[in-house]
Short mmCIF file of C-alpha atoms and ligand atoms in Angstrom, two decimals:
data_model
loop_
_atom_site.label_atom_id
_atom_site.label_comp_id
_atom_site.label_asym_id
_atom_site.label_seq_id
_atom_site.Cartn_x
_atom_site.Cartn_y
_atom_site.Cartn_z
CA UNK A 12 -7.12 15.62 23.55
CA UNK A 13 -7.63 17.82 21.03
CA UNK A 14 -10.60 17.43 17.72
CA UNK A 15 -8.63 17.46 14.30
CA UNK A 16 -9.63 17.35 10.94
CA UNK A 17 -8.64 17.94 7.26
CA UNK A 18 -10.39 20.15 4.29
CA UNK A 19 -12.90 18.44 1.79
CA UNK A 20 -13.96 14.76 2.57
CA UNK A 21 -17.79 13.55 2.89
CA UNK A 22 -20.00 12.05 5.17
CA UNK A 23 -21.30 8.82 3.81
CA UNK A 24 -23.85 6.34 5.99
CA UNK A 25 -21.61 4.19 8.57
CA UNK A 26 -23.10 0.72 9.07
CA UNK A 27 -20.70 0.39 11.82
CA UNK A 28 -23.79 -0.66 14.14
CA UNK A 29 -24.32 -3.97 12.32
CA UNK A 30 -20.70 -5.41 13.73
CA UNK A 31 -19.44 -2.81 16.31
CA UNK A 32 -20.89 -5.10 19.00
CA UNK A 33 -19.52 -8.16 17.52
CA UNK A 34 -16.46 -9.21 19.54
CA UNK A 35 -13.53 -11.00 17.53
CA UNK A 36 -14.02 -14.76 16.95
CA UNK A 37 -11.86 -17.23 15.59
CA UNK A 38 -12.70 -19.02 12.71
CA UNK A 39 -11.99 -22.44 11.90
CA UNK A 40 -8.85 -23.91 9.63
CA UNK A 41 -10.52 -23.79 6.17
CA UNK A 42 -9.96 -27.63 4.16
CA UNK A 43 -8.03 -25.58 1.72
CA UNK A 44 -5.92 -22.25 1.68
CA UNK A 45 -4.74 -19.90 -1.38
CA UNK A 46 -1.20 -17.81 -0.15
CA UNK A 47 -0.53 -15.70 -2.90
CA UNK A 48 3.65 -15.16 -2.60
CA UNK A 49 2.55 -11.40 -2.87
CA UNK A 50 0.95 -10.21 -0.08
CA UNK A 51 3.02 -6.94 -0.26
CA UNK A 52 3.85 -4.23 -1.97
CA UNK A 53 7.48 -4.64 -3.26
CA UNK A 54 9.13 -7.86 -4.63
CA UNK A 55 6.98 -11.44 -4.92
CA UNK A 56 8.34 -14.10 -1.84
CA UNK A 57 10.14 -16.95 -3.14
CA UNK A 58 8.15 -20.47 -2.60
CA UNK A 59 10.64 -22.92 -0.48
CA UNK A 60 8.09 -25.64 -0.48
CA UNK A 61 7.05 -27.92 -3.20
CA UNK A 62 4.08 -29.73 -3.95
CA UNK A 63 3.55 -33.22 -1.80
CA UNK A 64 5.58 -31.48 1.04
CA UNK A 65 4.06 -31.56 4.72
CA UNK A 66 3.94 -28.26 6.62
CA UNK A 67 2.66 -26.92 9.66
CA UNK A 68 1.23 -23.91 11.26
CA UNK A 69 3.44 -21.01 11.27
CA UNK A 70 6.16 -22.83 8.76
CA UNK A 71 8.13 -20.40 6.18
CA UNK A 72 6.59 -21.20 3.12
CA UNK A 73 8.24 -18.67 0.76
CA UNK A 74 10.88 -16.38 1.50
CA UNK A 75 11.16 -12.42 1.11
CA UNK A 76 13.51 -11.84 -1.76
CA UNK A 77 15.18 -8.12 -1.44
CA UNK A 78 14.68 -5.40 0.97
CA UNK A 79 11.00 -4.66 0.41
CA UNK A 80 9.12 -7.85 0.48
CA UNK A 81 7.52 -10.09 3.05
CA UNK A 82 7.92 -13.87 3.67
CA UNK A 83 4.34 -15.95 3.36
CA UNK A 84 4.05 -18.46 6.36
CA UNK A 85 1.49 -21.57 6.49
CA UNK A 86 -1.32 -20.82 8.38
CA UNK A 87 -2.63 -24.72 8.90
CA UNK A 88 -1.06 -27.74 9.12
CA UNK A 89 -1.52 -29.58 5.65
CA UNK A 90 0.23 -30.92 2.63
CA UNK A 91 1.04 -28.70 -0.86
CA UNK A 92 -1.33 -29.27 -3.26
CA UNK A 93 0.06 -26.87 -6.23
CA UNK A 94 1.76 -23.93 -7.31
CA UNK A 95 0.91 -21.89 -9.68
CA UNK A 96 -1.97 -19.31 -10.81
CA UNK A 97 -5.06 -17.96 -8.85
CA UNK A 98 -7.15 -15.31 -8.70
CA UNK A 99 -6.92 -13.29 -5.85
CA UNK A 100 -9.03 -10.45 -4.23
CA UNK A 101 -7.34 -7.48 -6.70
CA UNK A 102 -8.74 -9.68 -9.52
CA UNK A 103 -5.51 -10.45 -10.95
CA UNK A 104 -4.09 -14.10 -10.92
CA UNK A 105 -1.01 -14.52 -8.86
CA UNK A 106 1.70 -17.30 -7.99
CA UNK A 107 0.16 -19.13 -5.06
CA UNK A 108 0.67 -21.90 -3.08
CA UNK A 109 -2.45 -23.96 -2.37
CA UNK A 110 -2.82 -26.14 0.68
CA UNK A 111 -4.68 -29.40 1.56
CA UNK A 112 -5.76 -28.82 5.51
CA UNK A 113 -6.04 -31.27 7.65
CA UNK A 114 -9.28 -29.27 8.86
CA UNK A 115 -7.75 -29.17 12.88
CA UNK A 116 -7.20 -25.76 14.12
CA UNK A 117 -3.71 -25.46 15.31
CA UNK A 118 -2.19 -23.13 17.42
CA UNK A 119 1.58 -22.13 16.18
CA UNK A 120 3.77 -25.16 16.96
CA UNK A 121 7.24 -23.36 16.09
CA UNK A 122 7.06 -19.90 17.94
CA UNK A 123 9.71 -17.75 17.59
CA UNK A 124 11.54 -16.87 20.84
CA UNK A 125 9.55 -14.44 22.80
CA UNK A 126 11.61 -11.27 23.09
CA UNK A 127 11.94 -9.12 26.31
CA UNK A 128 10.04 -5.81 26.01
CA UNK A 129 11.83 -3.72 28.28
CA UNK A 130 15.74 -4.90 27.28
CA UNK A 131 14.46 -5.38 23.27
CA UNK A 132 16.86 -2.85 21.04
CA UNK A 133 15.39 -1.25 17.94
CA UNK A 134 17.56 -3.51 15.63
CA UNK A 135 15.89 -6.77 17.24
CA UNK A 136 12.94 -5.72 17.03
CA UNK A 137 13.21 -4.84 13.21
CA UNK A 138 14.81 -7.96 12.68
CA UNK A 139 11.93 -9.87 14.11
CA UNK A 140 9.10 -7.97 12.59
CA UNK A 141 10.64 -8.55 8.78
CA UNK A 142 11.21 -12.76 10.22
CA UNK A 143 7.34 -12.53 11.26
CA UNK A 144 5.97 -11.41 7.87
CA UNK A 145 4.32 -8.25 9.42
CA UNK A 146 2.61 -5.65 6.72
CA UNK A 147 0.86 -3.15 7.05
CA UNK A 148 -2.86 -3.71 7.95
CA UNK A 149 -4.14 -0.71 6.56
CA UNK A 150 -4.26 -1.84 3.16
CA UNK A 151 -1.45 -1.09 1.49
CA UNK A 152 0.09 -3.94 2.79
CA UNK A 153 3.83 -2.00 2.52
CA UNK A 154 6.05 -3.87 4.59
CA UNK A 155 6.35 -2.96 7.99
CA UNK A 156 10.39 -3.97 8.36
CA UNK A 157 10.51 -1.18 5.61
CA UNK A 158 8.71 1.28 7.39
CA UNK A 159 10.62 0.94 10.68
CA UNK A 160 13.84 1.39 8.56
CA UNK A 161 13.75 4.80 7.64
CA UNK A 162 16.95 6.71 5.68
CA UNK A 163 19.14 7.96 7.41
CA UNK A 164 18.43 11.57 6.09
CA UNK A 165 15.01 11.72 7.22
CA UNK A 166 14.17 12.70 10.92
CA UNK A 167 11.43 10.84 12.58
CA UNK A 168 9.70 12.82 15.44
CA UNK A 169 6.66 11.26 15.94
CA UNK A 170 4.34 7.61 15.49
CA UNK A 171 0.89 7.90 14.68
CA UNK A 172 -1.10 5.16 15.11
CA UNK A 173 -3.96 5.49 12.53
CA UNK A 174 -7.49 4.19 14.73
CA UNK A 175 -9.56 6.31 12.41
CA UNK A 176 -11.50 3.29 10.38
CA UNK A 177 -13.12 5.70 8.08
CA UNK A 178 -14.50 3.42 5.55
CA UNK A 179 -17.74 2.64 6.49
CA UNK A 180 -18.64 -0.83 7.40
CA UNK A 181 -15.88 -1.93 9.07
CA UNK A 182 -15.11 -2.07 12.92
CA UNK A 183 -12.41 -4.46 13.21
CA UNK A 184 -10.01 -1.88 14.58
CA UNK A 185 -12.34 -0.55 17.04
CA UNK A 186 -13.04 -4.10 18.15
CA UNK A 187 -8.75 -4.09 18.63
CA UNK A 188 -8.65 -0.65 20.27
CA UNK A 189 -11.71 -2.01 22.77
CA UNK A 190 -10.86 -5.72 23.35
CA UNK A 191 -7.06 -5.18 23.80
CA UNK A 192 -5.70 -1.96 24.55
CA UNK A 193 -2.86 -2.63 26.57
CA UNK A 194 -0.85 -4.88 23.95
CA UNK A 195 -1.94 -1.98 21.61
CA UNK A 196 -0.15 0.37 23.77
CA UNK A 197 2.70 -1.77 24.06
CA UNK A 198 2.80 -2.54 20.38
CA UNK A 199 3.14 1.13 20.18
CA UNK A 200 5.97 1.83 22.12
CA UNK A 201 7.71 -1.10 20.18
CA UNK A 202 7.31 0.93 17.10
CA UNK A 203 8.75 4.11 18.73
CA UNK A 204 11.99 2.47 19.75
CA UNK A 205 12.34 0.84 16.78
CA UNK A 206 12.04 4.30 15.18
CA UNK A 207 14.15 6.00 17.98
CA UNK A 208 11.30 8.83 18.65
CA UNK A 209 10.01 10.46 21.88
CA UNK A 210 6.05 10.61 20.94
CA UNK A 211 3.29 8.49 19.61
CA UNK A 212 -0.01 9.53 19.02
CA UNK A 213 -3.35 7.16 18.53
CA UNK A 214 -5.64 9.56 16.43
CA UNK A 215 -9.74 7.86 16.84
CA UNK A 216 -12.14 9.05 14.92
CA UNK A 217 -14.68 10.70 17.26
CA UNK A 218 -18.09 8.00 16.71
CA UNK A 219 -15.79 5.63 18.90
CA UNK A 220 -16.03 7.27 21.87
CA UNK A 221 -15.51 4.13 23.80
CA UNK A 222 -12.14 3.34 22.75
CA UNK A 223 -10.75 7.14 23.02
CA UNK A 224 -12.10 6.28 26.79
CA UNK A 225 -10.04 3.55 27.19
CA UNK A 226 -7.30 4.35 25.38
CA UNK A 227 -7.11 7.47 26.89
CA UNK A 228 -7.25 6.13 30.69
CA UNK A 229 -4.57 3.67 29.63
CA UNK A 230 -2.12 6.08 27.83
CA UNK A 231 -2.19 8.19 31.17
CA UNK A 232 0.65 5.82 32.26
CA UNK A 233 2.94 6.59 29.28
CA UNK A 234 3.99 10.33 28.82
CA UNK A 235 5.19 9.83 25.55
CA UNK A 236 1.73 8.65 24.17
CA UNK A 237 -1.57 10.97 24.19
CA UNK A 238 -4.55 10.20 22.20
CA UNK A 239 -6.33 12.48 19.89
CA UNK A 240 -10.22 12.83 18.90
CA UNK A 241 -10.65 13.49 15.19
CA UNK A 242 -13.60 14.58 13.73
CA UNK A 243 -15.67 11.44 11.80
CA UNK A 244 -15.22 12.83 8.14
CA UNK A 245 -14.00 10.37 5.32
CA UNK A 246 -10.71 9.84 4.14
CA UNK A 247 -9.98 10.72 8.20
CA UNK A 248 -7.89 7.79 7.73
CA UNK A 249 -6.32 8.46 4.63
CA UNK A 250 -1.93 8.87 5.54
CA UNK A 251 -2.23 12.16 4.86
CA UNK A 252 -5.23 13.64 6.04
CA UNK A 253 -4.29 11.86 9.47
CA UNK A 254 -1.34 13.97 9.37
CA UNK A 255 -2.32 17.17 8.76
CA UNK A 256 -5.42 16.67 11.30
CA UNK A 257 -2.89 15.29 13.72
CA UNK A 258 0.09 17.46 13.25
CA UNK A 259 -1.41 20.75 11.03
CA UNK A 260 1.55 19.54 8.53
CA UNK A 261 0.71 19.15 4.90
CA UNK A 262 2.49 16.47 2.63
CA UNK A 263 3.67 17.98 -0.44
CA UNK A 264 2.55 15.76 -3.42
CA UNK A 265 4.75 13.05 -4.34
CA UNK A 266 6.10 12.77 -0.47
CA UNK A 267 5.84 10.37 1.94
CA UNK A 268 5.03 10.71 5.51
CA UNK A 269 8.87 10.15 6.64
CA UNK A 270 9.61 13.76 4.36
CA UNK A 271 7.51 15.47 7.19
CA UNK A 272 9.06 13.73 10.25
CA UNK A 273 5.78 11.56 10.67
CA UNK A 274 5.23 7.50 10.08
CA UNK A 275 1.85 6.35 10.64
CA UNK A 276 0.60 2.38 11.09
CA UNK A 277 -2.11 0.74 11.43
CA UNK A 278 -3.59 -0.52 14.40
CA UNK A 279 -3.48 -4.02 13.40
CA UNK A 280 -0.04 -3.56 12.58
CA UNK A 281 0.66 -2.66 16.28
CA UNK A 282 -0.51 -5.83 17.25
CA UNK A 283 1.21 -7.30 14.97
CA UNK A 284 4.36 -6.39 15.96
CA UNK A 285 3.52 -6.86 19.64
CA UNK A 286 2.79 -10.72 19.04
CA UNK A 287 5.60 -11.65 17.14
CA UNK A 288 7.75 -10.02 19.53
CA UNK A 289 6.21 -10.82 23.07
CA UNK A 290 4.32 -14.08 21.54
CA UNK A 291 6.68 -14.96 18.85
CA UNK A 292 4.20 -15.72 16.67
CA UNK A 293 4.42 -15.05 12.55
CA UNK A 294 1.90 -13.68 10.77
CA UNK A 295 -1.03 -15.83 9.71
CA UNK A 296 -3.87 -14.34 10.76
CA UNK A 297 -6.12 -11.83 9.14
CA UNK A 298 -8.48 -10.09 11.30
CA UNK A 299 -11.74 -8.60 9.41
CA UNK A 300 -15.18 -7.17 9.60
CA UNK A 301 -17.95 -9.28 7.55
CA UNK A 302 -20.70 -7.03 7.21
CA UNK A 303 -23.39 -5.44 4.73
CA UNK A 304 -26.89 -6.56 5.19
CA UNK A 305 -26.61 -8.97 2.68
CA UNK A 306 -24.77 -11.65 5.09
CA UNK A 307 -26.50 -13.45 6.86
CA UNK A 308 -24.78 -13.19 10.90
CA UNK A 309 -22.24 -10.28 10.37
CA UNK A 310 -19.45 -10.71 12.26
CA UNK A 311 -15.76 -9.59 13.40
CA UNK A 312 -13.76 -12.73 12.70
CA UNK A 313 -9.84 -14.09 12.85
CA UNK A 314 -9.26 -15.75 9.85
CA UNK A 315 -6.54 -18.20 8.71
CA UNK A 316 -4.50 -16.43 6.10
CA UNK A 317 -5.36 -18.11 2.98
CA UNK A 318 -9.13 -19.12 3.62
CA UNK A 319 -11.46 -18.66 0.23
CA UNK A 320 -14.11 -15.89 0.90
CA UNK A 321 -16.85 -18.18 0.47
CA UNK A 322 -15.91 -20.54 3.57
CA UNK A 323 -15.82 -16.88 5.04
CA UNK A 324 -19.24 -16.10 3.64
CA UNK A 325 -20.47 -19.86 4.70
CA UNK A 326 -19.22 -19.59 8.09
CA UNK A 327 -21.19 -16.12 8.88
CA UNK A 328 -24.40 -18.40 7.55
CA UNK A 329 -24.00 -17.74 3.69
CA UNK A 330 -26.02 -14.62 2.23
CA UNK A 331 -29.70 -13.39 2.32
CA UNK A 332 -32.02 -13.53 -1.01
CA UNK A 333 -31.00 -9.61 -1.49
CA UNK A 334 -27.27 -10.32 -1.57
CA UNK A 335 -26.27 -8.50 -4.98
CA UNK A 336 -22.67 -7.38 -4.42
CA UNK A 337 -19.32 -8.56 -2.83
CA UNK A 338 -16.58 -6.66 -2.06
CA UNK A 339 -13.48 -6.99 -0.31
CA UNK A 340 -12.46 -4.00 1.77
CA UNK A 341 -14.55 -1.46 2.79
CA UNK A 342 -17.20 0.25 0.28
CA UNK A 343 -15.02 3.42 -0.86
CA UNK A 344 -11.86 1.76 -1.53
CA UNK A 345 -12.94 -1.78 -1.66
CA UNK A 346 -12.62 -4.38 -4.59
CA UNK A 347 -15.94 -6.14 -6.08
CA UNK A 348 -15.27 -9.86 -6.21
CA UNK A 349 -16.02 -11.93 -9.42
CA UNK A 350 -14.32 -15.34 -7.98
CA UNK A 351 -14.71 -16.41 -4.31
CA UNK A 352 -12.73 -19.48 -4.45
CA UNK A 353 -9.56 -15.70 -3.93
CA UNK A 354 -8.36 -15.99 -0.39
CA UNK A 355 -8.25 -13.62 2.54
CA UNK A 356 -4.99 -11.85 2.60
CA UNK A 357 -2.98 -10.35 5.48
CA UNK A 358 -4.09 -7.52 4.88
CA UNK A 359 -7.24 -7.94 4.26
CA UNK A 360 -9.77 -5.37 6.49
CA UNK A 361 -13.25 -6.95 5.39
CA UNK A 362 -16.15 -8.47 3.31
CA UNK A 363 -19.10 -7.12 2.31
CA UNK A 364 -21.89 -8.46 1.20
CA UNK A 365 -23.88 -6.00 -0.50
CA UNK A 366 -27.75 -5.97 -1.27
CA UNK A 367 -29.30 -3.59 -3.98
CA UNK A 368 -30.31 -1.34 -1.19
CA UNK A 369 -27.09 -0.61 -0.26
CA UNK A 370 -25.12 0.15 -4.01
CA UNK A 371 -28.10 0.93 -5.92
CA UNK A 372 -27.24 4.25 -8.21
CA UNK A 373 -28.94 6.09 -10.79
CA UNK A 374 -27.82 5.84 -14.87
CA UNK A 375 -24.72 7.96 -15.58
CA UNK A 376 -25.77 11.54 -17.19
CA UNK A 377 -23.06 13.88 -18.56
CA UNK A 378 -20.92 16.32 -16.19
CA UNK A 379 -23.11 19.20 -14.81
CA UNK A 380 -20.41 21.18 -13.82
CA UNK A 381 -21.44 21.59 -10.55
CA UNK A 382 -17.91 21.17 -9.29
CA UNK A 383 -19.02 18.83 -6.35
CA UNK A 384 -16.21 16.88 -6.87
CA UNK A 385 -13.69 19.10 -7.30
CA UNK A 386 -14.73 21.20 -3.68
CA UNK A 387 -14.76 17.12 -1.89
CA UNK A 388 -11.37 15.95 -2.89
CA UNK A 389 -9.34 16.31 0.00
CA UNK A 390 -6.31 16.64 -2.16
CA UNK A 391 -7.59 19.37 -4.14
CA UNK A 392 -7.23 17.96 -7.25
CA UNK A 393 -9.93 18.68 -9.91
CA UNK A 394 -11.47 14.69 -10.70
CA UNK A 395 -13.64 15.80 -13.38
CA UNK A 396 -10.83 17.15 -15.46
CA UNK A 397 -8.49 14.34 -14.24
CA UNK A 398 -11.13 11.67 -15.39
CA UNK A 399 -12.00 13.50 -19.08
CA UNK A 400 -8.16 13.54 -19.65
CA UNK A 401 -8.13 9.57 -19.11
CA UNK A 402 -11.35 9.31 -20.92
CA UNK A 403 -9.81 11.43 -23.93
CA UNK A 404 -6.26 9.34 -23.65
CA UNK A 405 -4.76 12.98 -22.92
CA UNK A 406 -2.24 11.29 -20.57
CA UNK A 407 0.72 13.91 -20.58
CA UNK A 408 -2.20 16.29 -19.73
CA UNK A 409 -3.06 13.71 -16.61
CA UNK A 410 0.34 13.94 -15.67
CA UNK A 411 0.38 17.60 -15.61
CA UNK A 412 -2.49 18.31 -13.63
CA UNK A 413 -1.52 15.44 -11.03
CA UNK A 414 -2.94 12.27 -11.84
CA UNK A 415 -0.33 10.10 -10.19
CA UNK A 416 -1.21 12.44 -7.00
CA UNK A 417 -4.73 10.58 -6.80
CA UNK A 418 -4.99 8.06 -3.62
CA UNK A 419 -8.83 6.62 -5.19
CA UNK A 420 -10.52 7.54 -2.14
CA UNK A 421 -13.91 7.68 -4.28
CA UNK A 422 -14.67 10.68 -2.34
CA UNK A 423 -15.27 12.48 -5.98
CA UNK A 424 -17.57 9.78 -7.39
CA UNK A 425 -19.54 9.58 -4.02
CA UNK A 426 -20.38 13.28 -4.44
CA UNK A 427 -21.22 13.31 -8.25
CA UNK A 428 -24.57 13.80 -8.99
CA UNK A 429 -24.08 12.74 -12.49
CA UNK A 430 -22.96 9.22 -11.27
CA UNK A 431 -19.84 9.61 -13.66
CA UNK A 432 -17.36 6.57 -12.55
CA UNK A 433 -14.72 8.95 -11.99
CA UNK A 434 -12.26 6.86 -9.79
CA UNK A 435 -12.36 4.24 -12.24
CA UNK A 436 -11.64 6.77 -15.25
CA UNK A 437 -8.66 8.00 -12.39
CA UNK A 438 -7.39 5.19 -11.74
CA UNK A 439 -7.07 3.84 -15.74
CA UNK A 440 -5.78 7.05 -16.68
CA UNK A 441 -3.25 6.66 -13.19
CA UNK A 442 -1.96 3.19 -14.71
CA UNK A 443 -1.04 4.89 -18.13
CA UNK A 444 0.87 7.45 -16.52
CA UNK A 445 3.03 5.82 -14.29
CA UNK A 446 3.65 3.07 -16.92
CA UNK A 447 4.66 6.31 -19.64
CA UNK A 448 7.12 7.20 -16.55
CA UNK A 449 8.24 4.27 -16.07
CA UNK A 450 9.20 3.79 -19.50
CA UNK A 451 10.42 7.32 -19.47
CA UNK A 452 13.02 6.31 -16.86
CA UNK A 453 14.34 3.04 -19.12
CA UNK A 454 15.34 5.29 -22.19
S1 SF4 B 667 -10.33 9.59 -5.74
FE1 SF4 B 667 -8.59 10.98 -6.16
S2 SF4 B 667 -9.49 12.70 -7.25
FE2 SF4 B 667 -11.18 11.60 -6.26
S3 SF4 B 667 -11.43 12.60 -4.30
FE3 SF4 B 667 -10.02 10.90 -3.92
S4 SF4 B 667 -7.98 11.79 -4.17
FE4 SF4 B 667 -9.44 13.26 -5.08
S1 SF4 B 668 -19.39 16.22 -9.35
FE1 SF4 B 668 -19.85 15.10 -11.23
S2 SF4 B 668 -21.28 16.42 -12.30
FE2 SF4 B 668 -20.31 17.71 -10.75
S3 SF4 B 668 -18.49 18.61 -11.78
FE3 SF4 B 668 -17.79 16.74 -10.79
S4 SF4 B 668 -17.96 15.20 -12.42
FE4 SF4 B 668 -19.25 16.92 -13.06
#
């Protein structure tokens, strides 16, 4: 077990003690859900149901439509009450299909056959993991039949699984790692056959000592799997930073993890894949951290995909008179909310309920030069230039100095002493560019 790390990154306040101790609960079916038909990166699901139709727990709702797209299950039994526009957590409207519960919790009426673990071959268990809706858990929400279908080109010599959690706040992972460790492991080694490699690695951030314990006695079984301490630094869970902490290999801007032989997932992901196989269940459920001390019994909860934030919020006992702030996701990455009736998506990691306390920041001053930023970014990109260039609508400039590079970590702003919004300058100035190359690639 060796203690890896990347360069730059920052050490912000964790908060993980207000929910690390908070085992997972299950939360009731809402009296209404929201299921956006994207829920993924790639292509929007196609709705098969229409409004007055009956479905059930764990029925296809809307289909995947290409290779990289997801199908959106039911996750209550209910009747369709529309289709059409809705906000969701990014704060843009999407299609979504809106459902009338019948308020009883169900469990999954229509399982999928349970597959055999030991006699499973890789192309079965693709095959089920695309049927089951799985994406990725980390946030992205790329789907995971994608990622366990590499080109043919690119060697795959190793899994990571990614049980960093950096963002601060949330635990839900650890409460994964802790409570079920064994279906982690075997979620695992579902991934490496899929993927046809000989090693898989579980990189944990090193303030959850208790699950590299127990992960570590379990893995002792499995010579293909060893777990690695990381040091607690954030972006530790960023794709790439995992990698080179993990492996000491860097990913050359504009490549993937695949172009160095590595494919990382998330631990909910693992699970995931391990339920729809061995349970045959699809996925509705989102599991998530509520936290921040502005609600009022924080919480680790398993949520019907779907639910409105605020019967999340009521449920944890609604928020305390200093509640200013609600975001979903953690606080570096995380998007503020403006409508709460937006659902909980699959891949949805947490809420937070923020007070003043907790986001309070001075007035913006100009730049002091101080070059905080630029010695933080664990890219080594230069954020103050990248967010003047956006700010001055120098946009071929951007380009050139690697805009499009930029994950919006919000390690830069964090460390700015000016308070200069520099991820959101980033990221405006990161939308430009790829729409001038997309446009670029038309003509
Ligand atoms: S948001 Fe972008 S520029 Fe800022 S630290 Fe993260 S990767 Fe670097
Ligand atoms: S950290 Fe802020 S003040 Fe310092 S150089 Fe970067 S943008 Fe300027």
């Amino acid at each position: 077990m060796a203690i890896g790390t990347f360069n730059g990154g920052i050490h912000p306040p964790e908060y993980k003690e207000l929910t690390e101790n908070c085992a997972f609960e299950v939360m009731p079916a809402p009296a209404e859900i929201v299921l956006p038909i994207s829920q993924h990166l790639g292509k929007d699901a196609q709705p098969v149901v229409k409004k007055g139709d009956e479905v059930t727990v764990g029925q296809l709702v809307a289909k995947a439509e290409g290779f990289i797209s997801a199908p959106i299950h039911s996750s209550v039994n209910g009747k369709v009450l529309s289709i059409g526009k809705e906000n969701t957590p990014s704060g843009f409207p999407k299609d979504s299909i809106v459902i009338k519960s019948n308020g009883i919790t169900a469990s999954q009426p229509n399982l999928l056959p349970p597959l055999n673990l030991e006699t499973i071959t890789p192309d079965e268990i693709r095959q089920r993991v695309a049927e089951a809706g799985i994406v990725g858990q980390g946030g992205a929400a790329f789907p995971t039949y994608v990622k366990l279908s590499p080109p043919m080109d690119k060697k795959i010599d190793v899994v990571i699984l990614n049980g960093c959690e950096c963002e601060p706040y949330l635990t839900r992972d650890y409460r994964f790692m802790i409570e079920r460790p064994d279906d982690l492991i075997e979620g695992l080694k579902l991934i490496i056959k899929a993927l046809g490699v000989e090693r898989g690695i579980i990189g944990i951030e090193d303030n959850k000592p208790k699950a590299i314990k127990i992960l570590s006695e379990k893995v002792k079984n499995h010579k293909s799997i060893e777990v690695i301490s990381l040091k607690t630094k954030y972006p530790q869970g960023a794709e790439k930073m995992l990698i080179k902490a993990v492996t000491g290999k860097e990913v050359p801007p504009g490549k993937l993890p695949m172009d160095v032989g590595a494919v990382i997932q998330n631990i909910g992901t693992a699970l995931a894949i391990y339920d729809a196989v061995v349970k045959g269940e699809v996925l509705i459920t989102a599991a998530l951290t509520v936290s921040g001390k502005g609600i009022k019994n924080p919480k680790n909860l398993l949520v019907p995909v779907g639910t409105p934030i605020q019967d999340v919020i009521d449920y944890c006992g609604g928020v305390t008179e200093e509640a200013v702030k609600i975001v979903v996701g953690g606080p570096m990455m995380g998007v503020a909310q403006f409508d709460l009736h937006a659902p909980v998506l699959k891949a949805t990691s947490g809420i937070l309920v923020l007070t003043k306390e907790e986001v309070s920041k001075n007035p913006e001053t100009p730049c002091l030069r101080c070059g905080q930023c630029v010695g933080a970014c664990p890219l080594n990109l230069v954020p103050t230039k990248l967010a003047r260039y956006s700010q001055l609508h120098k946009y071929e400039e951007a380009e050139d100095a690697d805009i499009t590079v930029c994950m919006e970590c919000g390690t830069c702003a964090y460390t700015c002493p000016a308070n200069i919004p520099l991820v959101q300058w980033i990221r405006l100035g990161k939308q430009k560019v790829l729409q001038m190359q997309k446009e670029r690639m038309k003509n």
